[in-house]
Amino acid sequence: RAKFDLVGLPPTAEEVKSFVTDQSPDAFQQRIEAWMASPEYGQRWARFWLELARYCDIAESWAETEGNAYLYRDWVIRAFNQDVPYDRFAMLQLAADHMPDAQAIDIAALGFIGLSPSYWKELQLPVEIIKTIVSDEYEERIHTFSSTFLGLNMACARCHDHKNDPITVEDYYALAGVFASTRTMDRALVAGVDSRKVVEAHQQVKKLEAEVKKLQAEIKKLSAAKDADAQKIALKRKELDKLSDQIVAARATEGFDALMAPGAFDATLEVKEAIGTHGSRIVYDDQPKDMAVEIRGNPNRPGKIVPRRFISVLSKTQPLGFKQGSGRFELAQSMMRECQPLVARVMINRIWRLHFGRGLVDTPSDFGIQGDPPSHPELLDDLAQRFIEHGWSIKWLHRELMLSATYQQASDSQSHADPINRFYTHASLRPLDVEQWRDAMLLATGSLDNSCGGPPEELSRPDNHRRTIYGTVKRRELSDILRLYDFPDPVTHSPSRTPTTTPLQQLFTLNSPFMLEQAAALVSRVERPGLKSDAERIEFAQVTRMYEWTP
């Protein structure tokens, strides 16, 4: 249970034997420390965070960020492995580009914003409709931010004051101004490079290469004609040379070959009427803007303008307006200054839930009035205080939970005193999630590729033996194994998974090429040389080995 929890893999037979024979009083702690020090730890724990951030490798075809989403995934894995303090971990994802002590590689953390879902804006439509679509995007980002870090869904306050929690419509538009002053765009992970110029150069090259391809087809067609016009062909070749020179010049832009990751800039999107025709156009301005309250959530009915600032009810005094660019950095600072206990409680509850099967609060992204009250409020308060005192160390929190007598209890599903285990009288039996299940199969067959980082690979490929976290996640079309086994929808913030048991899952295990390959690989592994005895002993040894290999 402990190894599955920490690294997402089962212990090997050798590890089990070593632990059983280890008589030292800190034997269990030594295993915990060793697993947390392994790269597999980050590969396991990054996954739950990526679900909160609605991570995907392939976003909408019209999104402004074009690729290398895996750099955000790898940054999150690295942050968990390095035990980056949670307060800094959170701030980097909101404003790494404004933090003076952030490293160039930390720009990848902005994928939390840069990978936001983008809604299609058909510019043939009137301004009023496009403005509504843009406001919907701001609502999604506010929902993800507030749910992830604060355990509150502030999106409910778009049209009116929150009906249950003390969050006003002005609080909503104070945050909306921050996200309205933020543009998603790829960022270079190299210091001193103007990412906007690099993006423009990439766009120019893409456009020029399309023109080159078209021109080459024309030249080929002209050259193949019986009455080929040499002069016309020469002119076309001259155009081709000119385009080639322009491509070379664009590629010479400083940082053109730098690694680009989905990120964000300070820039304001404005929707205006198209010039000389019907429809709309989108214009970006470097100046930040404060949002006007949209009456009943309608951007075409503007009301009072609200300065960008933090949430009133979570501020110790009247919140001051944000003045530094979009205000993302000030938002991150305010969050960690004004409501540390809430931020700590939300994160502690998420980690507690993943270790114990349910949270101290059963609604991990809703700590408001509509959410469930904590089952053990004093425990949550105590852990939050000590989490902050221990430098927001997530690895400290793992130790505190896993070395407790509560975590180390045996499972007893027959307990009548606490049948739903609300008071943690025993360890709850839990199904493996799809990542644990698939990775354990690969480990059992001896084919697991445990290499770290890099571009994703399709999980539909039977020969893909990498850990499941490195499988391609498409925002609009999940692979079969993820879709069938309760993987959350990457379109939205997902605080938890809902386990299911369906006939399609059984059909997948019987018929999928991946499962057939793993079955063959397990047989191949057990038949390897080394068991040279009579038939009865060979059969018994084979069964014993397979039992040890499979969790």
Coordinates of C-alpha atoms in Angstrom, one line a residue:
R1 CA 0.0 0.0 0.0
A2 CA 2.8 2.4 0.9
K3 CA 4.7 1.9 -2.3
F4 CA 1.7 2.2 -4.5
D5 CA 0.8 5.4 -2.6
L6 CA 4.2 7.0 -3.0
V7 CA 5.5 5.9 -6.3
G8 CA 2.5 4.2 -8.0
L9 CA 4.2 0.8 -8.3
P10 CA 4.0 -2.4 -6.3
P11 CA 7.0 -3.6 -4.2
T12 CA 9.2 -6.2 -5.7
A13 CA 9.4 -9.7 -4.1
E14 CA 13.0 -8.7 -3.0
E15 CA 11.7 -5.5 -1.3
V16 CA 9.1 -7.5 0.6
K17 CA 11.6 -10.1 1.8
S18 CA 14.1 -7.4 2.8
F19 CA 11.5 -5.5 4.8
V20 CA 10.1 -8.6 6.5
T21 CA 13.6 -9.6 7.7
D22 CA 14.7 -6.1 8.7
Q23 CA 14.5 -5.9 12.5
S24 CA 15.4 -2.2 12.8
P25 CA 12.7 0.0 14.5
D26 CA 12.9 2.5 11.6
A27 CA 12.6 -0.1 8.8
F28 CA 9.4 1.4 7.5
Q29 CA 10.6 4.9 7.6
Q30 CA 13.7 3.9 5.7
R31 CA 11.5 2.6 2.9
I32 CA 9.4 5.8 2.9
E33 CA 12.5 7.9 2.6
A34 CA 14.0 5.8 -0.2
W35 CA 10.8 5.9 -2.2
M36 CA 10.4 9.7 -1.8
A37 CA 14.0 10.1 -3.0
S38 CA 13.4 8.1 -6.2
P39 CA 12.3 9.9 -9.5
E40 CA 9.2 7.6 -9.5
Y41 CA 7.8 9.6 -6.6
G42 CA 7.4 12.7 -8.7
Q43 CA 5.9 10.7 -11.5
R44 CA 3.2 9.4 -9.2
W45 CA 2.3 12.6 -7.4
A46 CA 2.4 15.0 -10.3
R47 CA -0.5 13.2 -11.8
F48 CA -3.0 14.4 -9.2
W49 CA -1.9 18.0 -9.6
L50 CA -2.2 17.8 -13.4
E51 CA -5.8 16.8 -13.0
L52 CA -6.4 20.0 -11.0
A53 CA -4.7 22.0 -13.7
R54 CA -6.7 20.3 -16.5
Y55 CA -3.5 19.2 -18.2
C56 CA -3.5 17.9 -21.7
D57 CA -0.7 17.2 -24.3
I58 CA -2.9 18.1 -27.3
A59 CA -5.2 21.1 -26.8
E60 CA -7.7 22.7 -29.2
S61 CA -6.4 23.1 -32.7
W62 CA -7.1 26.8 -32.5
A63 CA -5.3 27.4 -29.2
E64 CA -2.6 30.1 -29.1
T65 CA -0.1 27.8 -27.4
E66 CA 1.0 25.2 -30.0
G67 CA 2.8 22.4 -28.2
N68 CA 5.4 21.1 -25.8
A69 CA 2.8 20.9 -23.1
Y70 CA 4.9 18.1 -21.7
L71 CA 7.3 20.7 -20.4
Y72 CA 4.7 21.8 -17.8
R73 CA 4.2 18.1 -16.9
D74 CA 7.9 17.6 -16.5
W75 CA 8.2 20.8 -14.4
V76 CA 5.5 19.5 -12.0
I77 CA 7.3 16.1 -11.7
R78 CA 10.6 17.8 -11.0
A79 CA 9.0 20.2 -8.4
F80 CA 7.6 17.2 -6.5
N81 CA 10.9 15.4 -6.6
Q82 CA 12.8 18.4 -5.4
D83 CA 10.2 19.1 -2.7
V84 CA 9.7 22.7 -3.8
P85 CA 7.8 24.4 -0.9
Y86 CA 4.1 24.4 -1.7
D87 CA 3.8 28.2 -1.3
R88 CA 6.5 28.7 -4.0
F89 CA 5.1 25.9 -6.1
A90 CA 1.8 27.7 -6.2
M91 CA 3.2 31.2 -6.9
L92 CA 5.4 30.0 -9.8
Q93 CA 2.4 28.7 -11.6
L94 CA 0.7 32.0 -11.4
A95 CA 3.6 34.4 -11.9
A96 CA 6.9 32.8 -12.6
D97 CA 7.7 35.5 -15.2
H98 CA 7.4 38.2 -12.5
M99 CA 9.3 36.5 -9.7
P100 CA 12.9 37.8 -9.6
D101 CA 14.4 34.6 -8.2
A102 CA 12.7 32.3 -10.7
Q103 CA 14.9 30.3 -13.0
A104 CA 14.4 30.2 -16.8
I105 CA 13.2 26.6 -16.5
D106 CA 10.5 27.8 -14.1
I107 CA 8.7 29.6 -16.9
A108 CA 7.3 26.2 -17.7
A109 CA 5.2 26.5 -14.5
L110 CA 3.0 29.0 -16.3
G111 CA 1.5 26.1 -18.1
F112 CA -1.1 26.2 -15.3
I113 CA -2.5 29.3 -17.2
G114 CA -1.1 28.6 -20.6
L115 CA -2.9 25.3 -20.9
S116 CA -6.3 26.8 -20.1
P117 CA -9.1 25.6 -22.4
S118 CA -9.6 27.9 -25.4
Y119 CA -13.1 28.4 -26.9
W120 CA -13.6 28.7 -30.6
K121 CA -14.2 32.4 -31.7
E122 CA -15.8 32.5 -35.1
L123 CA -14.9 36.0 -36.1
Q124 CA -17.7 36.1 -38.7
L125 CA -20.0 36.5 -35.7
P126 CA -20.9 39.9 -34.2
V127 CA -18.8 41.5 -31.4
E128 CA -21.5 40.8 -28.8
I129 CA -21.2 37.0 -29.2
I130 CA -17.4 36.9 -29.2
K131 CA -17.3 39.0 -26.0
T132 CA -19.5 36.4 -24.3
I133 CA -17.1 33.6 -25.4
V134 CA -14.1 35.6 -24.1
S135 CA -15.9 36.1 -20.7
D136 CA -16.6 32.4 -20.6
E137 CA -12.8 31.8 -20.8
Y138 CA -12.2 34.2 -17.9
E139 CA -14.9 32.3 -15.8
E140 CA -13.1 29.0 -16.5
R141 CA -9.8 30.4 -15.3
I142 CA -11.2 31.9 -12.2
H143 CA -13.0 28.6 -11.4
T144 CA -9.7 26.7 -11.8
F145 CA -7.6 29.1 -9.8
S146 CA -10.1 29.4 -6.9
S147 CA -11.0 25.7 -6.8
T148 CA -7.4 24.6 -7.0
F149 CA -5.7 26.9 -4.4
L150 CA -8.6 28.1 -2.3
G151 CA -11.1 25.3 -2.3
L152 CA -13.8 27.7 -3.4
N153 CA -15.7 28.0 -6.7
M154 CA -15.7 31.7 -7.3
A155 CA -17.3 31.3 -10.8
C156 CA -20.7 31.3 -9.1
A157 CA -20.3 35.0 -8.5
R158 CA -20.1 36.0 -12.2
C159 CA -23.8 37.0 -12.4
H160 CA -24.5 37.9 -8.8
D161 CA -23.1 37.8 -5.3
H162 CA -22.4 34.2 -4.3
K163 CA -25.7 32.8 -2.9
N164 CA -23.9 30.7 -0.2
D165 CA -20.4 32.0 0.4
P166 CA -19.5 35.6 1.3
I167 CA -18.0 36.3 -2.2
T168 CA -19.3 39.3 -4.0
V169 CA -19.7 39.9 -7.7
E170 CA -17.1 42.6 -7.3
D171 CA -14.6 40.1 -6.0
Y172 CA -15.2 38.0 -9.1
Y173 CA -14.5 40.9 -11.5
A174 CA -11.5 42.0 -9.4
L175 CA -10.0 38.6 -10.3
A176 CA -11.4 38.7 -13.8
G177 CA -9.3 41.8 -14.5
V178 CA -6.2 39.8 -13.7
F179 CA -7.0 37.1 -16.2
A180 CA -8.4 39.6 -18.7
S181 CA -4.9 41.2 -18.6
T182 CA -3.2 37.9 -19.3
R183 CA -2.7 36.4 -22.7
T184 CA -1.8 32.7 -23.2
M185 CA 1.2 32.2 -25.4
D186 CA 4.3 30.0 -25.7
R187 CA 7.3 31.2 -23.7
A188 CA 11.0 30.4 -24.3
L189 CA 12.7 28.6 -21.5
V190 CA 15.9 30.6 -22.1
A191 CA 16.8 33.8 -20.2
G192 CA 17.0 37.0 -22.1
V193 CA 14.9 35.9 -25.1
D194 CA 12.0 37.9 -26.3
S195 CA 9.4 35.2 -26.5
R196 CA 6.9 37.3 -28.4
K197 CA 9.4 37.9 -31.2
V198 CA 10.2 34.2 -31.3
V199 CA 6.4 33.3 -31.5
E200 CA 6.0 35.8 -34.3
A201 CA 9.0 34.4 -36.1
H202 CA 7.6 30.9 -35.9
Q203 CA 4.2 32.0 -37.2
Q204 CA 5.9 33.8 -40.1
V205 CA 8.0 30.7 -41.0
K206 CA 4.9 28.6 -40.9
K207 CA 3.1 30.9 -43.2
L208 CA 6.1 31.3 -45.6
E209 CA 6.6 27.5 -45.7
A210 CA 3.0 27.1 -46.8
E211 CA 3.6 29.6 -49.5
V212 CA 6.7 27.7 -50.6
K213 CA 4.9 24.4 -50.8
K214 CA 2.2 26.0 -52.9
L215 CA 4.8 27.7 -55.2
Q216 CA 6.8 24.5 -55.6
A217 CA 3.6 22.7 -56.7
E218 CA 3.0 25.4 -59.3
I219 CA 6.5 25.2 -60.6
K220 CA 6.2 21.4 -60.9
K221 CA 3.0 21.8 -62.8
L222 CA 4.4 24.4 -65.2
S223 CA 7.5 22.3 -65.8
A224 CA 5.5 19.2 -66.6
A225 CA 3.4 21.1 -69.3
K226 CA 4.2 20.3 -72.9
D227 CA 4.4 24.0 -73.8
A228 CA 6.3 25.0 -70.6
D229 CA 6.9 28.7 -70.3
A230 CA 10.6 29.0 -69.3
Q231 CA 10.2 32.7 -68.5
K232 CA 7.2 32.1 -66.2
I233 CA 9.0 29.3 -64.5
A234 CA 12.1 31.5 -63.9
L235 CA 9.9 34.2 -62.3
K236 CA 8.3 31.6 -60.0
R237 CA 11.8 30.3 -59.0
K238 CA 12.8 33.9 -58.3
E239 CA 9.7 34.2 -56.0
L240 CA 10.7 30.9 -54.4
D241 CA 14.2 32.2 -53.7
K242 CA 12.8 35.3 -52.1
L243 CA 10.6 33.3 -49.8
S244 CA 13.5 31.1 -48.9
D245 CA 15.5 34.2 -47.9
Q246 CA 12.7 35.4 -45.8
I247 CA 12.5 32.0 -44.0
V248 CA 16.2 32.2 -43.3
A249 CA 15.9 35.7 -41.9
A250 CA 13.0 34.7 -39.7
R251 CA 14.9 31.7 -38.4
A252 CA 17.8 34.0 -37.5
T253 CA 15.6 35.6 -34.8
E254 CA 17.3 35.3 -31.4
G255 CA 16.0 32.3 -29.5
F256 CA 14.2 30.8 -32.6
D257 CA 15.4 27.3 -31.7
A258 CA 14.8 27.7 -27.9
L259 CA 12.5 25.2 -26.2
M260 CA 9.1 26.8 -26.1
A261 CA 6.5 25.9 -23.4
P262 CA 2.8 27.0 -23.0
G263 CA 2.8 30.1 -20.8
A264 CA 1.4 33.6 -20.4
F265 CA 2.2 37.2 -21.0
D266 CA 0.7 40.4 -19.6
A267 CA -1.5 41.6 -22.5
T268 CA -5.2 42.6 -22.7
L269 CA -7.6 41.1 -25.3
E270 CA -10.0 43.5 -26.9
V271 CA -12.9 42.4 -29.2
K272 CA -13.7 45.0 -31.8
E273 CA -15.8 45.3 -35.0
A274 CA -14.1 44.0 -38.1
I275 CA -12.8 46.7 -40.5
G276 CA -14.5 46.9 -43.9
T277 CA -16.7 43.9 -43.4
H278 CA -19.1 42.3 -41.0
G279 CA -18.0 40.3 -37.9
S280 CA -15.3 40.8 -35.3
R281 CA -11.6 41.1 -34.8
I282 CA -9.3 40.5 -31.8
V283 CA -6.7 43.0 -30.8
Y284 CA -4.1 42.8 -28.0
D285 CA -2.9 45.7 -25.9
D286 CA 0.1 45.6 -23.6
Q287 CA -1.7 47.8 -21.0
P288 CA -3.6 45.9 -18.3
K289 CA -7.3 46.7 -17.7
D290 CA -9.8 46.6 -14.9
M291 CA -13.0 44.8 -15.7
A292 CA -16.5 46.2 -15.4
V293 CA -19.1 44.2 -13.7
E294 CA -21.1 42.4 -16.3
I295 CA -24.7 42.7 -15.4
R296 CA -26.2 39.2 -15.0
G297 CA -22.9 37.9 -16.5
N298 CA -23.5 39.6 -19.8
P299 CA -20.4 41.5 -21.1
N300 CA -22.6 43.6 -23.3
R301 CA -24.2 45.1 -20.2
P302 CA -21.3 46.7 -18.4
G303 CA -21.7 48.2 -14.9
K304 CA -19.2 49.5 -12.3
I305 CA -15.5 49.1 -13.1
V306 CA -13.8 47.1 -10.3
P307 CA -10.0 47.5 -9.7
R308 CA -7.9 44.4 -9.8
R309 CA -7.4 43.2 -6.2
F310 CA -7.7 40.2 -3.9
I311 CA -10.9 38.7 -2.5
S312 CA -12.4 40.9 0.3
V313 CA -13.6 38.2 2.7
L314 CA -10.1 36.5 2.6
S315 CA -8.2 39.8 3.3
K316 CA -7.3 41.0 6.7
T317 CA -7.9 44.6 5.7
Q318 CA -9.4 46.3 2.7
P319 CA -7.6 44.8 -0.2
L320 CA -5.4 47.2 -2.2
G321 CA -5.5 47.4 -6.0
F322 CA -3.0 45.5 -8.1
K323 CA -0.6 47.8 -10.0
Q324 CA 2.2 45.5 -11.4
G325 CA 1.2 44.5 -14.9
S326 CA -1.7 42.0 -15.0
G327 CA -1.5 41.7 -11.2
R328 CA -0.7 37.9 -11.3
F329 CA 2.3 38.3 -9.0
E330 CA 0.4 40.4 -6.6
L331 CA -2.5 37.9 -6.7
A332 CA -0.1 35.1 -5.8
Q333 CA 1.5 37.2 -3.0
S334 CA -1.9 38.2 -1.6
M335 CA -3.0 34.6 -1.6
M336 CA 0.0 33.4 0.4
R337 CA -0.1 36.4 2.7
E338 CA -3.8 36.8 3.4
C339 CA -5.1 33.2 3.6
Q340 CA -2.2 30.8 4.3
P341 CA -4.3 28.6 6.6
L342 CA -6.9 28.0 4.0
V343 CA -4.4 27.3 1.2
A344 CA -2.6 24.9 3.5
R345 CA -5.8 23.1 4.6
V346 CA -6.9 22.6 0.9
M347 CA -3.6 21.0 0.0
I348 CA -3.4 18.9 3.1
N349 CA -6.8 17.6 2.5
R350 CA -5.9 16.6 -1.1
I351 CA -2.9 14.6 0.0
W352 CA -4.7 13.1 3.0
R353 CA -7.5 11.9 0.6
L354 CA -5.0 10.2 -1.7
H355 CA -3.4 8.4 1.2
F356 CA -6.5 7.4 3.1
G357 CA -9.1 7.0 0.3
R358 CA -11.2 9.9 1.4
G359 CA -10.5 13.5 2.7
L360 CA -11.0 15.0 6.0
V361 CA -13.2 17.2 3.9
D362 CA -15.2 15.1 1.4
T363 CA -15.5 18.0 -1.1
P364 CA -11.8 18.7 -1.8
S365 CA -12.4 21.8 -4.0
D366 CA -15.3 23.2 -2.1
F367 CA -14.6 24.3 1.5
G368 CA -17.5 26.7 1.4
I369 CA -21.0 26.5 2.9
Q370 CA -22.2 24.0 0.3
G371 CA -19.2 21.7 0.9
D372 CA -19.0 19.0 3.5
P373 CA -17.7 20.1 6.9
P374 CA -14.4 18.5 8.0
S375 CA -14.8 15.2 9.9
H376 CA -11.8 16.1 12.1
P377 CA -11.5 19.9 12.2
E378 CA -8.9 20.0 15.0
L379 CA -6.7 17.6 13.1
L380 CA -6.9 19.6 9.9
D381 CA -6.1 22.8 11.8
D382 CA -3.1 21.2 13.5
L383 CA -1.7 19.7 10.3
A384 CA -2.1 23.1 8.5
Q385 CA -0.2 25.0 11.2
R386 CA 2.6 22.5 11.2
F387 CA 2.7 22.2 7.4
I388 CA 3.4 25.9 7.3
E389 CA 6.0 25.7 10.1
H390 CA 7.8 23.0 8.3
G391 CA 8.3 25.2 5.3
W392 CA 5.4 23.9 3.2
S393 CA 7.2 20.7 2.6
I394 CA 5.0 18.1 0.9
K395 CA 7.5 15.3 1.7
W396 CA 7.3 16.3 5.4
L397 CA 3.5 15.9 5.1
H398 CA 3.9 12.4 3.6
R399 CA 6.1 11.4 6.5
E400 CA 3.7 12.8 9.0
L401 CA 0.7 10.8 7.6
M402 CA 2.4 7.6 6.5
L403 CA 4.4 7.1 9.7
S404 CA 1.3 7.5 11.8
A405 CA -0.4 4.6 13.5
T406 CA -3.6 5.5 11.6
Y407 CA -2.0 4.9 8.2
Q408 CA -0.3 1.7 9.3
Q409 CA -3.5 -0.1 10.4
A410 CA -4.6 -3.2 8.6
S411 CA -7.7 -3.2 6.4
D412 CA -10.8 -4.7 8.0
S413 CA -13.8 -4.4 5.8
Q414 CA -16.0 -6.2 8.4
S415 CA -15.7 -3.5 11.0
H416 CA -19.3 -2.9 12.3
A417 CA -18.3 0.0 14.6
D418 CA -17.2 2.2 11.7
P419 CA -18.5 0.5 8.5
I420 CA -17.7 3.5 6.2
N421 CA -14.5 4.1 8.0
R422 CA -15.3 7.8 8.7
F423 CA -13.2 7.6 11.9
Y424 CA -10.3 5.7 10.3
T425 CA -10.6 2.6 12.6
H426 CA -9.0 0.5 9.8
A427 CA -7.3 1.0 6.4
S428 CA -9.8 1.2 3.6
L429 CA -9.6 -1.1 0.7
R430 CA -9.1 0.9 -2.5
P431 CA -9.0 -0.1 -6.2
L432 CA -5.9 0.8 -8.1
D433 CA -6.3 3.7 -10.5
V434 CA -5.5 3.2 -14.2
E435 CA -2.0 4.5 -13.9
Q436 CA -1.1 2.2 -11.0
W437 CA -2.8 -0.8 -12.7
R438 CA -1.1 -0.3 -16.1
D439 CA 2.3 0.5 -14.7
A440 CA 2.2 -2.5 -12.4
M441 CA 1.4 -4.8 -15.3
L442 CA 4.4 -3.5 -17.2
L443 CA 6.6 -4.0 -14.1
A444 CA 5.3 -7.6 -13.7
T445 CA 6.1 -8.5 -17.3
G446 CA 9.6 -6.9 -16.9
S447 CA 8.9 -4.5 -19.7
L448 CA 8.4 -1.2 -17.8
D449 CA 10.4 1.7 -19.3
N450 CA 11.1 4.0 -16.4
S451 CA 12.8 6.8 -18.3
C452 CA 12.0 10.3 -17.2
G453 CA 10.5 13.2 -19.0
G454 CA 10.2 14.1 -22.7
P455 CA 7.4 14.2 -25.3
P456 CA 4.3 12.0 -24.7
E457 CA 3.6 8.7 -26.5
E458 CA 0.2 7.3 -27.6
L459 CA -1.1 4.8 -25.0
S460 CA -2.9 3.0 -27.8
R461 CA 0.4 1.7 -29.1
P462 CA 0.9 -1.8 -27.6
D463 CA 4.7 -1.3 -27.7
N464 CA 4.5 1.8 -25.5
H465 CA 6.1 0.6 -22.2
R466 CA 6.6 4.0 -20.6
R467 CA 4.8 5.0 -17.4
T468 CA 1.2 6.0 -17.9
I469 CA 1.9 9.6 -16.9
Y470 CA 3.9 10.0 -20.2
G471 CA 1.0 8.8 -22.3
T472 CA -0.6 11.3 -24.6
V473 CA -3.7 13.1 -23.2
K474 CA -5.9 14.8 -25.7
R475 CA -8.3 17.4 -24.4
R476 CA -11.2 16.3 -26.7
E477 CA -10.5 12.6 -27.3
L478 CA -9.1 10.4 -24.5
S479 CA -7.4 7.1 -25.4
D480 CA -9.5 4.0 -24.7
I481 CA -7.6 2.8 -21.6
L482 CA -8.0 6.3 -19.9
R483 CA -11.6 6.8 -21.0
L484 CA -12.7 3.3 -19.8
Y485 CA -10.9 3.5 -16.4
D486 CA -12.2 6.7 -14.8
F487 CA -9.5 9.1 -16.0
P488 CA -10.9 12.7 -15.5
D489 CA -12.0 15.0 -18.3
P490 CA -9.0 17.3 -19.1
V491 CA -11.4 20.0 -20.2
T492 CA -12.0 21.1 -16.6
H493 CA -10.5 21.1 -13.1
S494 CA -11.0 17.6 -11.6
P495 CA -10.6 17.3 -7.8
S496 CA -11.3 13.6 -7.7
R497 CA -12.1 10.5 -9.7
T498 CA -15.3 8.5 -9.6
P499 CA -14.5 4.7 -9.7
T500 CA -16.7 2.6 -11.9
T501 CA -17.1 -1.0 -12.8
T502 CA -18.5 -1.6 -16.3
P503 CA -18.7 -4.4 -18.9
L504 CA -16.5 -2.4 -21.3
Q505 CA -13.6 -2.6 -18.8
Q506 CA -13.8 -6.4 -18.8
L507 CA -14.0 -6.4 -22.7
F508 CA -10.9 -4.2 -22.8
T509 CA -8.9 -6.7 -20.6
L510 CA -10.0 -9.5 -22.8
N511 CA -9.4 -8.0 -26.2
S512 CA -7.1 -5.0 -26.3
P513 CA -3.7 -5.5 -28.1
F514 CA -2.0 -4.0 -25.0
M515 CA -3.4 -6.6 -22.7
L516 CA -2.6 -9.4 -25.1
E517 CA 0.9 -8.2 -25.4
Q518 CA 1.3 -8.1 -21.6
A519 CA 0.0 -11.7 -21.3
A520 CA 2.5 -12.9 -23.8
A521 CA 5.3 -10.9 -22.1
L522 CA 4.5 -12.5 -18.8
V523 CA 4.6 -16.0 -20.3
S524 CA 7.9 -15.2 -22.0
R525 CA 9.4 -13.9 -18.8
V526 CA 8.5 -17.0 -16.8
E527 CA 9.8 -19.3 -19.5
R528 CA 13.3 -17.7 -19.5
P529 CA 16.2 -20.0 -18.7
G530 CA 17.0 -20.7 -15.1
L531 CA 14.4 -23.3 -14.1
K532 CA 16.0 -26.6 -15.0
S533 CA 14.3 -29.3 -13.0
D534 CA 11.5 -31.9 -13.4
A535 CA 8.2 -30.8 -14.8
E536 CA 6.3 -30.6 -11.5
R537 CA 8.9 -28.4 -9.8
I538 CA 9.1 -26.1 -12.9
E539 CA 5.4 -25.6 -12.9
F540 CA 5.3 -24.9 -9.2
A541 CA 8.3 -22.5 -9.5
Q542 CA 6.7 -20.7 -12.4
V543 CA 3.4 -20.1 -10.5
T544 CA 5.3 -18.9 -7.5
R545 CA 7.3 -16.4 -9.5
M546 CA 4.2 -15.1 -11.3
Y547 CA 2.5 -14.7 -8.0
E548 CA 5.5 -12.7 -6.7
W549 CA 5.7 -10.5 -9.8
T550 CA 2.0 -9.5 -9.9
P551 CA 0.5 -7.3 -7.1

